[in-house]
CSV table of C-alpha atoms in Angstrom, one decimal:
chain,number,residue,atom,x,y,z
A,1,UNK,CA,0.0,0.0,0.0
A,2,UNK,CA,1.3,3.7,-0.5
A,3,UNK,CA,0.4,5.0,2.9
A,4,UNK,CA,-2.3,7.0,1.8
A,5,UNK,CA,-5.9,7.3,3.6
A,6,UNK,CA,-8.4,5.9,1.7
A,7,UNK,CA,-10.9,8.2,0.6
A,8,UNK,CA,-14.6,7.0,-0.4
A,9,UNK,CA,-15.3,7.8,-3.9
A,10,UNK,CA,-11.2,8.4,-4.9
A,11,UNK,CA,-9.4,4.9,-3.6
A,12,UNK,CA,-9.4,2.0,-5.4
A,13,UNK,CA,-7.3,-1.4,-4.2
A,14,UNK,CA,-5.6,-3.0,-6.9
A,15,UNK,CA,-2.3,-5.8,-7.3
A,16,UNK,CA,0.2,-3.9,-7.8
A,17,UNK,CA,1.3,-6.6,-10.5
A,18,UNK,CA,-1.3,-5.3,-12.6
A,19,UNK,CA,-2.0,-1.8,-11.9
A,20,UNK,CA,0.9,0.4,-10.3
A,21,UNK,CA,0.3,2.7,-7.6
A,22,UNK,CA,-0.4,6.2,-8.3
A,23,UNK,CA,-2.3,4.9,-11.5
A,24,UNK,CA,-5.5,6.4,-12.2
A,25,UNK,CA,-8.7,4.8,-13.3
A,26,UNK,CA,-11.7,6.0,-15.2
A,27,UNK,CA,-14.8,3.4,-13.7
A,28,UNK,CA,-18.3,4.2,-15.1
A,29,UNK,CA,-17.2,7.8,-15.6
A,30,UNK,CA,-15.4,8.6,-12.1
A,31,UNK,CA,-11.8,9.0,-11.3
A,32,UNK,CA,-10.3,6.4,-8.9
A,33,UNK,CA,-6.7,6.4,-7.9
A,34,UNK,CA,-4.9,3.1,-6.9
A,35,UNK,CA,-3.5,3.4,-3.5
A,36,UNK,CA,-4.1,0.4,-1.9
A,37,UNK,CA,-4.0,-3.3,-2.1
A,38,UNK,CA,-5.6,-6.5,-0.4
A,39,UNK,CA,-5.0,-9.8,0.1
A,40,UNK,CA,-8.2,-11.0,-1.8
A,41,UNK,CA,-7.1,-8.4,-4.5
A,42,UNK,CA,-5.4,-10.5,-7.7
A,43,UNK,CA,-5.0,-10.3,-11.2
A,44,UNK,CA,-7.7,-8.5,-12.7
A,45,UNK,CA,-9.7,-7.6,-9.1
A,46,UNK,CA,-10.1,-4.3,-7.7
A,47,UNK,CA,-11.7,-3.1,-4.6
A,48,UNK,CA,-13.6,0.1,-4.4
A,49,UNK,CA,-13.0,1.9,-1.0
A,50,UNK,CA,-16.8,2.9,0.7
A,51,UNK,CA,-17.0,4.1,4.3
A,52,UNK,CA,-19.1,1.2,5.9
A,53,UNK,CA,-19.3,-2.5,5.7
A,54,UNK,CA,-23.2,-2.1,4.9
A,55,UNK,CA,-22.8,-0.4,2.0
A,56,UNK,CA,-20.1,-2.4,0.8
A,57,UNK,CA,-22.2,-5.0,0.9
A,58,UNK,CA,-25.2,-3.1,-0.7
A,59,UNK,CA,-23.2,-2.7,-3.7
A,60,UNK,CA,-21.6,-5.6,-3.9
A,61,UNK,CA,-19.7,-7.1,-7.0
A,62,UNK,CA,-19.6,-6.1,-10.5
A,63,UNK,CA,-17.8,-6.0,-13.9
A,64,UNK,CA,-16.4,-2.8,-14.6
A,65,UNK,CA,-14.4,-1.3,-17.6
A,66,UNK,CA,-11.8,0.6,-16.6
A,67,UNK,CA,-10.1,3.2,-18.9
A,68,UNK,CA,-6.7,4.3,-17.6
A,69,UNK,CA,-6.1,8.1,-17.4
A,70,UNK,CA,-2.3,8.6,-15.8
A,71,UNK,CA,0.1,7.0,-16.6
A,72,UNK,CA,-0.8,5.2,-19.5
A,73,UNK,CA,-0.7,1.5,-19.1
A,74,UNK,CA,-2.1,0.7,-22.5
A,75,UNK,CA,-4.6,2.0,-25.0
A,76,UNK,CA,-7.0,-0.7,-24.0
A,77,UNK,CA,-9.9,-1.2,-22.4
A,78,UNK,CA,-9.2,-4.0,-19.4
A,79,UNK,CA,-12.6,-5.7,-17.8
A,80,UNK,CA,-12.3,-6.1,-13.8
A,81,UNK,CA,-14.3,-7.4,-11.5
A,82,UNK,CA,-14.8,-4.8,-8.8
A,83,UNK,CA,-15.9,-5.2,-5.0
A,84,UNK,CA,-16.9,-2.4,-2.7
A,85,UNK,CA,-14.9,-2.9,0.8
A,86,UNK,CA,-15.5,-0.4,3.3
A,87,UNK,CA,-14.8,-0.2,7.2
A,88,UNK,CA,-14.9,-3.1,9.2
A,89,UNK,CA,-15.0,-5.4,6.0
């Protein structure tokens, strides 16, 4: 992890393998920055940082394109799943 707080709506965990830190993420139209990572979090996985368990599991887990913004990993389009994990989780 990069030390950073995570920040509902901005931090997203990611492996680092696969998405370097400091890399940011366009998800259904919103800017996500990855600045964390988590056990559970490989390959093509990503967590979504909420504030509370409940809504983490509210939302659950979906498929996601993500369209990278800085720096530039490729010019493609990758397909993740994503899961919301928020405080407590």
């Amino acid at each position: 992890a990069t030390g950073a707080p995570v920040v509902q709506g901005e931090t997203i965990a990611v492996d680092p393998r696969v998405i370097p830190y400091g890399t940011k993420v366009i998800i259904n139209g919103h800017v996500f920055t990855a600045e964390d990572c988590g056990g559970a979090i490989k390959g093509n996985r990503i967590d979504i940082y909420v504030d509370d368990h409940a809504t983490a599991q509210a939302l659950g887990v979906n498929h996601y394109d993500l369209h990278f913004v800085f720096p530039a990993i490729s010019s493609a389009i990758l397909t993740f799943r994503a899961s919301y994990a928020g405080s407590g989780s």
